Amino acid sequence: CSYEGFQWIDCSDNQNSVVSFLRKDKSGNAVVVICNFTPVLHSNYRIGVPKKGFYSEIFNSDATVYGGSGAGNYGGKHSENWGYHNMPFSIDVCLPSLGTLVFKLTKEEVDGQPVEVTADEVKEKTV
């Protein structure tokens, strides 16, 4: 409930009608939210992320359980050393048409070694 809990990743992709942002808790843990407002599937949509590691897809509004087509990211994506959107890393996602995706960093990499993210264990069901 504070401006400190919100950060735009990209709010200027008017060509694709996509917005993306971070929602953060008081401890600084964040989720990445990507919204596609067009009926066009973007099979390779790159989005900047703040940390290196594995981002679990914790919500996909296009999942078949919600009546969608099932287009998604097979549970998540590893970040790449490709800075994007003023972030040091990025992920390349399948962004469903008229869909919203939410990702959470579940395995951070520090000095090339995976580190489990233990603050607020991921309790959400990956779709």
Short mmCIF file of N, CA, C and O in Angstrom, two decimals:
data_model
loop_
_atom_site.label_atom_id
_atom_site.label_comp_id
_atom_site.label_asym_id
_atom_site.label_seq_id
_atom_site.Cartn_x
_atom_site.Cartn_y
_atom_site.Cartn_z
N CYS A 1 0.83 -1.20 0.00
CA CYS A 1 0.00 0.00 0.00
C CYS A 1 0.86 1.26 0.00
O CYS A 1 0.47 2.26 0.56
N SER A 2 2.04 1.15 -0.62
CA SER A 2 2.96 2.28 -0.66
C SER A 2 3.63 2.32 -2.02
O SER A 2 3.82 1.29 -2.66
N TYR A 3 4.04 3.51 -2.44
CA TYR A 3 4.72 3.64 -3.71
C TYR A 3 6.03 2.86 -3.72
O TYR A 3 6.53 2.46 -4.77
N GLU A 4 6.60 2.60 -2.55
CA GLU A 4 7.84 1.84 -2.46
C GLU A 4 7.66 0.37 -2.85
O GLU A 4 8.62 -0.32 -3.15
N GLY A 5 6.42 -0.10 -2.88
CA GLY A 5 6.13 -1.48 -3.24
C GLY A 5 5.86 -1.68 -4.72
O GLY A 5 5.48 -2.77 -5.14
N PHE A 6 6.07 -0.63 -5.51
CA PHE A 6 5.79 -0.70 -6.94
C PHE A 6 6.95 -0.11 -7.72
O PHE A 6 7.51 0.91 -7.34
N GLN A 7 7.30 -0.76 -8.83
CA GLN A 7 8.33 -0.21 -9.73
C GLN A 7 8.02 -0.64 -11.16
O GLN A 7 7.84 -1.83 -11.43
N TRP A 8 7.93 0.33 -12.04
CA TRP A 8 7.74 0.01 -13.44
C TRP A 8 8.96 -0.71 -13.98
O TRP A 8 10.09 -0.35 -13.66
N ILE A 9 8.75 -1.73 -14.80
CA ILE A 9 9.81 -2.29 -15.62
C ILE A 9 9.72 -1.61 -16.98
O ILE A 9 10.67 -1.02 -17.45
N ASP A 10 8.53 -1.68 -17.59
CA ASP A 10 8.31 -1.00 -18.87
C ASP A 10 6.85 -0.60 -18.98
O ASP A 10 5.96 -1.47 -18.94
N CYS A 11 6.62 0.69 -19.12
CA CYS A 11 5.24 1.17 -19.31
C CYS A 11 5.12 1.90 -20.65
O CYS A 11 4.14 2.62 -20.87
N SER A 12 6.08 1.70 -21.54
CA SER A 12 6.08 2.46 -22.78
C SER A 12 5.97 1.59 -24.05
O SER A 12 6.17 2.09 -25.14
N ASP A 13 5.65 0.31 -23.89
CA ASP A 13 5.52 -0.55 -25.07
C ASP A 13 4.11 -0.44 -25.63
O ASP A 13 3.33 -1.39 -25.62
N ASN A 14 3.79 0.75 -26.15
CA ASN A 14 2.45 0.96 -26.70
C ASN A 14 2.26 0.25 -28.03
O ASN A 14 1.14 -0.02 -28.43
N GLN A 15 3.35 -0.10 -28.72
CA GLN A 15 3.23 -0.83 -29.98
C GLN A 15 2.64 -2.22 -29.76
O GLN A 15 1.85 -2.71 -30.57
N ASN A 16 3.01 -2.86 -28.64
CA ASN A 16 2.49 -4.20 -28.32
C ASN A 16 1.40 -4.18 -27.26
O ASN A 16 0.84 -5.23 -26.95
N SER A 17 1.11 -3.03 -26.69
CA SER A 17 0.13 -2.89 -25.60
C SER A 17 0.46 -3.82 -24.43
O SER A 17 -0.38 -4.55 -23.91
N VAL A 18 1.74 -3.79 -24.03
CA VAL A 18 2.22 -4.61 -22.91
C VAL A 18 2.79 -3.68 -21.84
O VAL A 18 3.51 -2.73 -22.15
N VAL A 19 2.44 -3.95 -20.59
CA VAL A 19 3.05 -3.26 -19.46
C VAL A 19 3.66 -4.30 -18.53
O VAL A 19 3.19 -5.44 -18.46
N SER A 20 4.72 -3.89 -17.85
CA SER A 20 5.37 -4.80 -16.90
C SER A 20 5.86 -4.00 -15.71
O SER A 20 6.24 -2.83 -15.84
N PHE A 21 5.82 -4.64 -14.55
CA PHE A 21 6.21 -3.95 -13.33
C PHE A 21 6.60 -4.94 -12.25
O PHE A 21 6.35 -6.15 -12.37
N LEU A 22 7.23 -4.43 -11.20
CA LEU A 22 7.57 -5.21 -10.01
C LEU A 22 6.64 -4.82 -8.89
O LEU A 22 6.32 -3.63 -8.73
N ARG A 23 6.22 -5.78 -8.10
CA ARG A 23 5.51 -5.53 -6.83
C ARG A 23 6.40 -6.09 -5.75
O ARG A 23 6.83 -7.24 -5.81
N LYS A 24 6.72 -5.27 -4.75
CA LYS A 24 7.68 -5.65 -3.72
C LYS A 24 7.02 -5.64 -2.33
O LYS A 24 6.16 -4.81 -2.06
N ASP A 25 7.49 -6.56 -1.48
CA ASP A 25 7.04 -6.53 -0.10
C ASP A 25 8.01 -5.67 0.72
O ASP A 25 8.98 -5.13 0.19
N LYS A 26 7.76 -5.55 2.01
CA LYS A 26 8.59 -4.70 2.87
C LYS A 26 10.03 -5.19 2.97
O LYS A 26 10.93 -4.42 3.26
N SER A 27 10.26 -6.48 2.72
CA SER A 27 11.61 -7.04 2.78
C SER A 27 12.36 -6.89 1.47
O SER A 27 13.53 -7.26 1.37
N GLY A 28 11.69 -6.40 0.43
CA GLY A 28 12.33 -6.24 -0.86
C GLY A 28 12.13 -7.40 -1.80
O GLY A 28 12.60 -7.38 -2.93
N ASN A 29 11.44 -8.46 -1.35
CA ASN A 29 11.11 -9.57 -2.25
C ASN A 29 10.11 -9.06 -3.27
O ASN A 29 9.21 -8.29 -2.95
N ALA A 30 10.28 -9.49 -4.51
CA ALA A 30 9.44 -8.94 -5.58
C ALA A 30 8.87 -10.02 -6.46
O ALA A 30 9.42 -11.13 -6.56
N VAL A 31 7.77 -9.69 -7.12
CA VAL A 31 7.24 -10.50 -8.21
C VAL A 31 7.25 -9.63 -9.46
O VAL A 31 7.13 -8.40 -9.39
N VAL A 32 7.45 -10.29 -10.60
CA VAL A 32 7.44 -9.63 -11.90
C VAL A 32 6.07 -9.87 -12.52
O VAL A 32 5.64 -11.02 -12.64
N VAL A 33 5.39 -8.79 -12.91
CA VAL A 33 4.07 -8.90 -13.51
C VAL A 33 4.14 -8.36 -14.94
O VAL A 33 4.66 -7.27 -15.16
N ILE A 34 3.61 -9.15 -15.89
CA ILE A 34 3.60 -8.75 -17.30
C ILE A 34 2.17 -8.90 -17.82
O ILE A 34 1.58 -9.98 -17.69
N CYS A 35 1.62 -7.84 -18.40
CA CYS A 35 0.25 -7.86 -18.91
C CYS A 35 0.23 -7.55 -20.40
O CYS A 35 0.78 -6.53 -20.84
N ASN A 36 -0.42 -8.42 -21.17
CA ASN A 36 -0.57 -8.24 -22.62
C ASN A 36 -2.03 -7.89 -22.89
O ASN A 36 -2.92 -8.71 -22.66
N PHE A 37 -2.27 -6.69 -23.40
CA PHE A 37 -3.64 -6.22 -23.64
C PHE A 37 -4.08 -6.36 -25.09
O PHE A 37 -5.02 -5.68 -25.52
N THR A 38 -3.43 -7.26 -25.84
CA THR A 38 -3.82 -7.49 -27.23
C THR A 38 -4.14 -8.97 -27.44
O THR A 38 -3.69 -9.82 -26.67
N PRO A 39 -4.86 -9.30 -28.52
CA PRO A 39 -5.14 -10.71 -28.83
C PRO A 39 -3.99 -11.37 -29.59
O PRO A 39 -4.20 -12.34 -30.32
N VAL A 40 -2.77 -10.87 -29.42
CA VAL A 40 -1.60 -11.38 -30.13
C VAL A 40 -0.67 -12.10 -29.15
O VAL A 40 -0.26 -11.53 -28.14
N LEU A 41 -0.34 -13.36 -29.45
CA LEU A 41 0.62 -14.12 -28.67
C LEU A 41 2.03 -13.63 -29.01
O LEU A 41 2.38 -13.50 -30.18
N HIS A 42 2.83 -13.34 -27.99
CA HIS A 42 4.23 -12.97 -28.19
C HIS A 42 5.07 -14.14 -27.68
O HIS A 42 5.26 -14.29 -26.47
N SER A 43 5.55 -14.97 -28.61
CA SER A 43 6.24 -16.20 -28.20
C SER A 43 7.64 -15.93 -27.65
O SER A 43 8.18 -16.76 -26.92
N ASN A 44 8.24 -14.80 -27.97
CA ASN A 44 9.56 -14.44 -27.45
C ASN A 44 9.53 -12.98 -27.02
O ASN A 44 9.96 -12.10 -27.77
N TYR A 45 9.05 -12.73 -25.83
CA TYR A 45 8.96 -11.36 -25.31
C TYR A 45 9.99 -11.20 -24.20
O TYR A 45 9.94 -11.90 -23.19
N ARG A 46 10.94 -10.31 -24.40
CA ARG A 46 12.02 -10.11 -23.43
C ARG A 46 11.64 -9.05 -22.42
O ARG A 46 11.11 -8.00 -22.77
N ILE A 47 11.94 -9.36 -21.16
CA ILE A 47 11.61 -8.45 -20.06
C ILE A 47 12.80 -8.37 -19.11
O ILE A 47 13.44 -9.37 -18.81
N GLY A 48 13.13 -7.17 -18.65
CA GLY A 48 14.22 -6.99 -17.71
C GLY A 48 13.86 -7.47 -16.32
O GLY A 48 12.71 -7.33 -15.88
N VAL A 49 14.83 -8.08 -15.62
CA VAL A 49 14.63 -8.53 -14.24
C VAL A 49 15.82 -8.08 -13.39
O VAL A 49 16.92 -7.94 -13.89
N PRO A 50 15.59 -7.90 -12.08
CA PRO A 50 16.64 -7.32 -11.23
C PRO A 50 17.73 -8.27 -10.76
O PRO A 50 18.80 -7.83 -10.39
N LYS A 51 17.46 -9.58 -10.75
CA LYS A 51 18.44 -10.52 -10.20
C LYS A 51 18.62 -11.70 -11.14
O LYS A 51 17.73 -12.04 -11.92
N LYS A 52 19.77 -12.35 -11.01
CA LYS A 52 20.08 -13.52 -11.81
C LYS A 52 19.56 -14.77 -11.10
O LYS A 52 19.70 -14.91 -9.89
N GLY A 53 18.94 -15.67 -11.87
CA GLY A 53 18.46 -16.92 -11.29
C GLY A 53 17.27 -17.47 -12.05
O GLY A 53 17.03 -17.14 -13.20
N PHE A 54 16.51 -18.33 -11.37
CA PHE A 54 15.33 -18.96 -11.97
C PHE A 54 14.07 -18.26 -11.47
O PHE A 54 13.86 -18.14 -10.26
N TYR A 55 13.24 -17.83 -12.40
CA TYR A 55 11.98 -17.17 -12.10
C TYR A 55 10.84 -18.16 -12.35
O TYR A 55 10.58 -18.54 -13.49
N SER A 56 10.18 -18.57 -11.29
CA SER A 56 9.04 -19.49 -11.41
C SER A 56 7.81 -18.73 -11.87
O SER A 56 7.52 -17.64 -11.36
N GLU A 57 7.09 -19.31 -12.81
CA GLU A 57 5.82 -18.74 -13.25
C GLU A 57 4.77 -19.15 -12.21
O GLU A 57 4.35 -20.30 -12.18
N ILE A 58 4.36 -18.22 -11.38
CA ILE A 58 3.42 -18.56 -10.29
C ILE A 58 1.97 -18.26 -10.66
O ILE A 58 1.06 -18.69 -9.96
N PHE A 59 1.77 -17.51 -11.75
CA PHE A 59 0.40 -17.27 -12.23
C PHE A 59 0.45 -17.02 -13.73
O PHE A 59 1.30 -16.30 -14.22
N ASN A 60 -0.49 -17.65 -14.42
CA ASN A 60 -0.65 -17.47 -15.86
C ASN A 60 -2.15 -17.46 -16.12
O ASN A 60 -2.81 -18.50 -16.02
N SER A 61 -2.70 -16.31 -16.47
CA SER A 61 -4.15 -16.22 -16.68
C SER A 61 -4.61 -17.01 -17.90
O SER A 61 -5.81 -17.24 -18.05
N ASP A 62 -3.68 -17.44 -18.75
CA ASP A 62 -4.03 -18.23 -19.94
C ASP A 62 -3.90 -19.73 -19.70
O ASP A 62 -4.02 -20.53 -20.62
N ALA A 63 -3.68 -20.14 -18.46
CA ALA A 63 -3.59 -21.57 -18.15
C ALA A 63 -4.92 -22.25 -18.43
O ALA A 63 -5.99 -21.65 -18.32
N THR A 64 -4.85 -23.52 -18.80
CA THR A 64 -6.07 -24.26 -19.13
C THR A 64 -7.02 -24.36 -17.93
O THR A 64 -8.22 -24.41 -18.11
N VAL A 65 -6.47 -24.36 -16.73
CA VAL A 65 -7.31 -24.42 -15.53
C VAL A 65 -8.25 -23.21 -15.43
O VAL A 65 -9.31 -23.28 -14.82
N TYR A 66 -7.87 -22.10 -16.09
CA TYR A 66 -8.72 -20.90 -16.11
C TYR A 66 -9.49 -20.78 -17.42
O TYR A 66 -10.08 -19.74 -17.70
N GLY A 67 -9.45 -21.82 -18.27
CA GLY A 67 -10.16 -21.78 -19.54
C GLY A 67 -9.34 -21.19 -20.68
O GLY A 67 -9.87 -20.93 -21.75
N GLY A 68 -8.04 -21.03 -20.45
CA GLY A 68 -7.17 -20.45 -21.48
C GLY A 68 -6.60 -21.49 -22.43
O GLY A 68 -6.91 -22.68 -22.33
N SER A 69 -5.72 -21.04 -23.31
CA SER A 69 -5.14 -21.91 -24.32
C SER A 69 -3.98 -22.76 -23.81
O SER A 69 -3.60 -23.73 -24.45
N GLY A 70 -3.41 -22.38 -22.68
CA GLY A 70 -2.30 -23.13 -22.12
C GLY A 70 -0.93 -22.64 -22.55
O GLY A 70 0.08 -23.26 -22.23
N ALA A 71 -0.88 -21.52 -23.28
CA ALA A 71 0.42 -20.96 -23.66
C ALA A 71 1.13 -20.48 -22.40
O ALA A 71 0.52 -19.81 -21.57
N GLY A 72 2.38 -20.87 -22.25
CA GLY A 72 3.09 -20.47 -21.04
C GLY A 72 4.57 -20.74 -21.11
O GLY A 72 5.13 -20.85 -22.20
N ASN A 73 5.18 -20.89 -19.96
CA ASN A 73 6.63 -20.94 -19.86
C ASN A 73 7.13 -22.17 -19.12
O ASN A 73 8.20 -22.15 -18.52
N TYR A 74 6.38 -23.26 -19.18
CA TYR A 74 6.79 -24.55 -18.62
C TYR A 74 7.30 -24.43 -17.18
O TYR A 74 8.29 -25.04 -16.82
N GLY A 75 6.64 -23.62 -16.40
CA GLY A 75 6.98 -23.49 -14.99
C GLY A 75 7.91 -22.36 -14.65
O GLY A 75 8.01 -21.96 -13.50
N GLY A 76 8.61 -21.80 -15.63
CA GLY A 76 9.49 -20.68 -15.34
C GLY A 76 10.59 -20.49 -16.35
O GLY A 76 10.67 -21.22 -17.35
N LYS A 77 11.45 -19.53 -16.07
CA LYS A 77 12.55 -19.17 -16.98
C LYS A 77 13.80 -18.81 -16.19
O LYS A 77 13.72 -18.18 -15.13
N HIS A 78 14.95 -19.20 -16.75
CA HIS A 78 16.24 -18.77 -16.20
C HIS A 78 16.57 -17.40 -16.79
O HIS A 78 16.36 -17.18 -17.98
N SER A 79 17.09 -16.53 -15.95
CA SER A 79 17.49 -15.22 -16.46
C SER A 79 18.76 -15.36 -17.30
O SER A 79 19.49 -16.33 -17.19
N GLU A 80 18.97 -14.36 -18.13
CA GLU A 80 20.14 -14.32 -18.98
C GLU A 80 20.95 -13.07 -18.65
O GLU A 80 20.40 -12.07 -18.17
N ASN A 81 22.24 -13.11 -18.91
CA ASN A 81 23.13 -11.97 -18.66
C ASN A 81 22.97 -10.94 -19.77
O ASN A 81 23.93 -10.54 -20.41
N TRP A 82 21.77 -10.54 -20.00
CA TRP A 82 21.44 -9.59 -21.04
C TRP A 82 20.61 -8.50 -20.37
O TRP A 82 19.44 -8.68 -20.09
N GLY A 83 21.25 -7.38 -20.09
CA GLY A 83 20.53 -6.27 -19.46
C GLY A 83 19.44 -5.73 -20.38
O GLY A 83 19.63 -5.64 -21.60
N TYR A 84 18.31 -5.40 -19.78
CA TYR A 84 17.16 -4.94 -20.56
C TYR A 84 16.27 -4.11 -19.64
O TYR A 84 16.19 -4.39 -18.43
N HIS A 85 15.61 -3.11 -20.17
CA HIS A 85 14.72 -2.24 -19.39
C HIS A 85 15.41 -1.65 -18.15
O HIS A 85 14.82 -1.61 -17.07
N ASN A 86 16.65 -1.26 -18.29
CA ASN A 86 17.44 -0.70 -17.18
C ASN A 86 17.61 -1.67 -16.02
O ASN A 86 17.76 -1.27 -14.87
N MET A 87 17.52 -2.95 -16.32
CA MET A 87 17.75 -4.01 -15.34
C MET A 87 19.00 -4.77 -15.78
O MET A 87 19.30 -4.84 -16.98
N PRO A 88 19.73 -5.38 -14.84
CA PRO A 88 20.97 -6.06 -15.21
C PRO A 88 20.80 -7.40 -15.93
O PRO A 88 21.72 -7.88 -16.57
N PHE A 89 19.61 -8.01 -15.84
CA PHE A 89 19.35 -9.31 -16.44
C PHE A 89 18.01 -9.28 -17.16
O PHE A 89 17.26 -8.30 -17.05
N SER A 90 17.68 -10.36 -17.87
CA SER A 90 16.39 -10.42 -18.54
C SER A 90 15.95 -11.87 -18.69
O SER A 90 16.76 -12.79 -18.57
N ILE A 91 14.66 -12.04 -18.95
CA ILE A 91 14.09 -13.34 -19.27
C ILE A 91 13.31 -13.20 -20.57
O ILE A 91 12.77 -12.14 -20.86
N ASP A 92 13.27 -14.27 -21.34
CA ASP A 92 12.57 -14.31 -22.61
C ASP A 92 11.35 -15.19 -22.39
O ASP A 92 11.49 -16.40 -22.21
N VAL A 93 10.15 -14.60 -22.39
CA VAL A 93 8.95 -15.35 -22.02
C VAL A 93 8.00 -15.51 -23.20
O VAL A 93 8.04 -14.75 -24.16
N CYS A 94 7.14 -16.50 -23.07
CA CYS A 94 6.00 -16.66 -23.96
C CYS A 94 4.84 -15.92 -23.30
O CYS A 94 4.37 -16.34 -22.24
N LEU A 95 4.44 -14.82 -23.91
CA LEU A 95 3.40 -13.95 -23.33
C LEU A 95 2.09 -14.19 -24.07
O LEU A 95 1.93 -13.82 -25.23
N PRO A 96 1.14 -14.84 -23.39
CA PRO A 96 -0.13 -15.18 -24.04
C PRO A 96 -0.96 -13.95 -24.41
O PRO A 96 -0.84 -12.90 -23.78
N SER A 97 -1.79 -14.13 -25.41
CA SER A 97 -2.69 -13.05 -25.82
C SER A 97 -3.68 -12.76 -24.69
O SER A 97 -4.13 -13.66 -23.98
N LEU A 98 -3.95 -11.48 -24.50
CA LEU A 98 -4.90 -11.02 -23.47
C LEU A 98 -4.61 -11.68 -22.12
O LEU A 98 -5.53 -12.05 -21.40
N GLY A 99 -3.33 -11.83 -21.81
CA GLY A 99 -2.95 -12.56 -20.61
C GLY A 99 -2.08 -11.77 -19.65
O GLY A 99 -1.48 -10.75 -20.01
N THR A 100 -2.02 -12.28 -18.44
CA THR A 100 -1.15 -11.73 -17.40
C THR A 100 -0.31 -12.87 -16.84
O THR A 100 -0.83 -13.94 -16.54
N LEU A 101 0.99 -12.61 -16.71
CA LEU A 101 1.93 -13.55 -16.11
C LEU A 101 2.52 -12.94 -14.86
O LEU A 101 2.76 -11.74 -14.81
N VAL A 102 2.77 -13.80 -13.87
CA VAL A 102 3.46 -13.37 -12.65
C VAL A 102 4.59 -14.36 -12.39
O VAL A 102 4.37 -15.57 -12.36
N PHE A 103 5.80 -13.83 -12.21
CA PHE A 103 6.98 -14.63 -11.93
C PHE A 103 7.57 -14.23 -10.60
O PHE A 103 7.52 -13.06 -10.21
N LYS A 104 8.16 -15.23 -9.91
CA LYS A 104 8.85 -14.97 -8.65
C LYS A 104 10.21 -15.64 -8.70
O LYS A 104 10.32 -16.80 -9.10
N LEU A 105 11.24 -14.92 -8.28
CA LEU A 105 12.58 -15.48 -8.22
C LEU A 105 12.61 -16.55 -7.15
O LEU A 105 12.35 -16.28 -5.98
N THR A 106 12.89 -17.80 -7.54
CA THR A 106 12.90 -18.89 -6.57
C THR A 106 14.28 -19.48 -6.36
O THR A 106 14.52 -20.14 -5.36
N LYS A 107 15.18 -19.29 -7.33
CA LYS A 107 16.57 -19.73 -7.18
C LYS A 107 17.47 -18.63 -7.71
O LYS A 107 17.58 -18.43 -8.91
N GLU A 108 18.08 -17.91 -6.80
CA GLU A 108 18.98 -16.84 -7.18
C GLU A 108 20.37 -17.41 -7.42
O GLU A 108 20.78 -18.38 -6.78
N GLU A 109 21.11 -16.83 -8.37
CA GLU A 109 22.49 -17.24 -8.62
C GLU A 109 23.41 -16.15 -8.12
O GLU A 109 23.27 -14.98 -8.48
N VAL A 110 24.36 -16.54 -7.27
CA VAL A 110 25.36 -15.62 -6.75
C VAL A 110 26.73 -16.21 -7.09
O VAL A 110 27.02 -17.35 -6.71
N ASP A 111 27.53 -15.46 -7.82
CA ASP A 111 28.84 -15.93 -8.26
C ASP A 111 28.75 -17.27 -9.00
O ASP A 111 29.57 -18.16 -8.79
N GLY A 112 27.71 -17.42 -9.81
CA GLY A 112 27.56 -18.63 -10.61
C GLY A 112 26.99 -19.82 -9.87
O GLY A 112 26.82 -20.89 -10.45
N GLN A 113 26.69 -19.67 -8.58
CA GLN A 113 26.17 -20.78 -7.79
C GLN A 113 24.70 -20.53 -7.44
O GLN A 113 24.35 -19.44 -6.99
N PRO A 114 23.83 -21.55 -7.61
CA PRO A 114 22.43 -21.37 -7.25
C PRO A 114 22.24 -21.28 -5.74
O PRO A 114 22.89 -22.00 -4.98
N VAL A 115 21.38 -20.37 -5.32
CA VAL A 115 21.07 -20.18 -3.91
C VAL A 115 19.55 -20.20 -3.78
O VAL A 115 18.86 -19.44 -4.46
N GLU A 116 19.04 -21.08 -2.94
CA GLU A 116 17.59 -21.13 -2.72
C GLU A 116 17.12 -19.83 -2.10
O GLU A 116 17.76 -19.30 -1.19
N VAL A 117 16.02 -19.32 -2.59
CA VAL A 117 15.41 -18.13 -2.01
C VAL A 117 14.53 -18.61 -0.87
O VAL A 117 13.54 -19.30 -1.10
N THR A 118 14.92 -18.31 0.37
CA THR A 118 14.21 -18.85 1.52
C THR A 118 13.27 -17.84 2.18
O THR A 118 12.38 -18.23 2.90
N ALA A 119 13.47 -16.56 1.96
CA ALA A 119 12.56 -15.57 2.53
C ALA A 119 11.22 -15.72 1.83
O ALA A 119 11.13 -15.55 0.63
N ASP A 120 10.21 -16.06 2.57
CA ASP A 120 8.87 -16.28 2.03
C ASP A 120 8.91 -17.39 0.99
O ASP A 120 8.95 -17.13 -0.20
N GLU A 121 8.96 -18.63 1.42
CA GLU A 121 8.98 -19.78 0.51
C GLU A 121 7.86 -19.65 -0.52
O GLU A 121 6.80 -19.12 -0.23
N VAL A 122 8.09 -20.14 -1.70
CA VAL A 122 7.08 -20.09 -2.75
C VAL A 122 6.01 -21.10 -2.39
O VAL A 122 6.24 -22.29 -2.39
N LYS A 123 4.83 -20.58 -2.07
CA LYS A 123 3.71 -21.43 -1.68
C LYS A 123 2.67 -21.51 -2.79
O LYS A 123 1.78 -22.33 -2.73
N GLU A 124 2.80 -20.62 -3.77
CA GLU A 124 1.83 -20.59 -4.85
C GLU A 124 2.04 -21.80 -5.75
O GLU A 124 3.14 -22.28 -5.91
N LYS A 125 0.97 -22.29 -6.29
CA LYS A 125 1.05 -23.42 -7.23
C LYS A 125 1.49 -22.90 -8.59
O LYS A 125 0.89 -22.01 -9.14
N THR A 126 2.57 -23.47 -9.10
CA THR A 126 3.03 -23.09 -10.44
C THR A 126 2.09 -23.69 -11.45
O THR A 126 1.78 -24.87 -11.41
N VAL A 127 1.61 -22.85 -12.34
CA VAL A 127 0.66 -23.28 -13.37
C VAL A 127 1.39 -23.39 -14.68
O VAL A 127 2.16 -22.59 -15.06
#
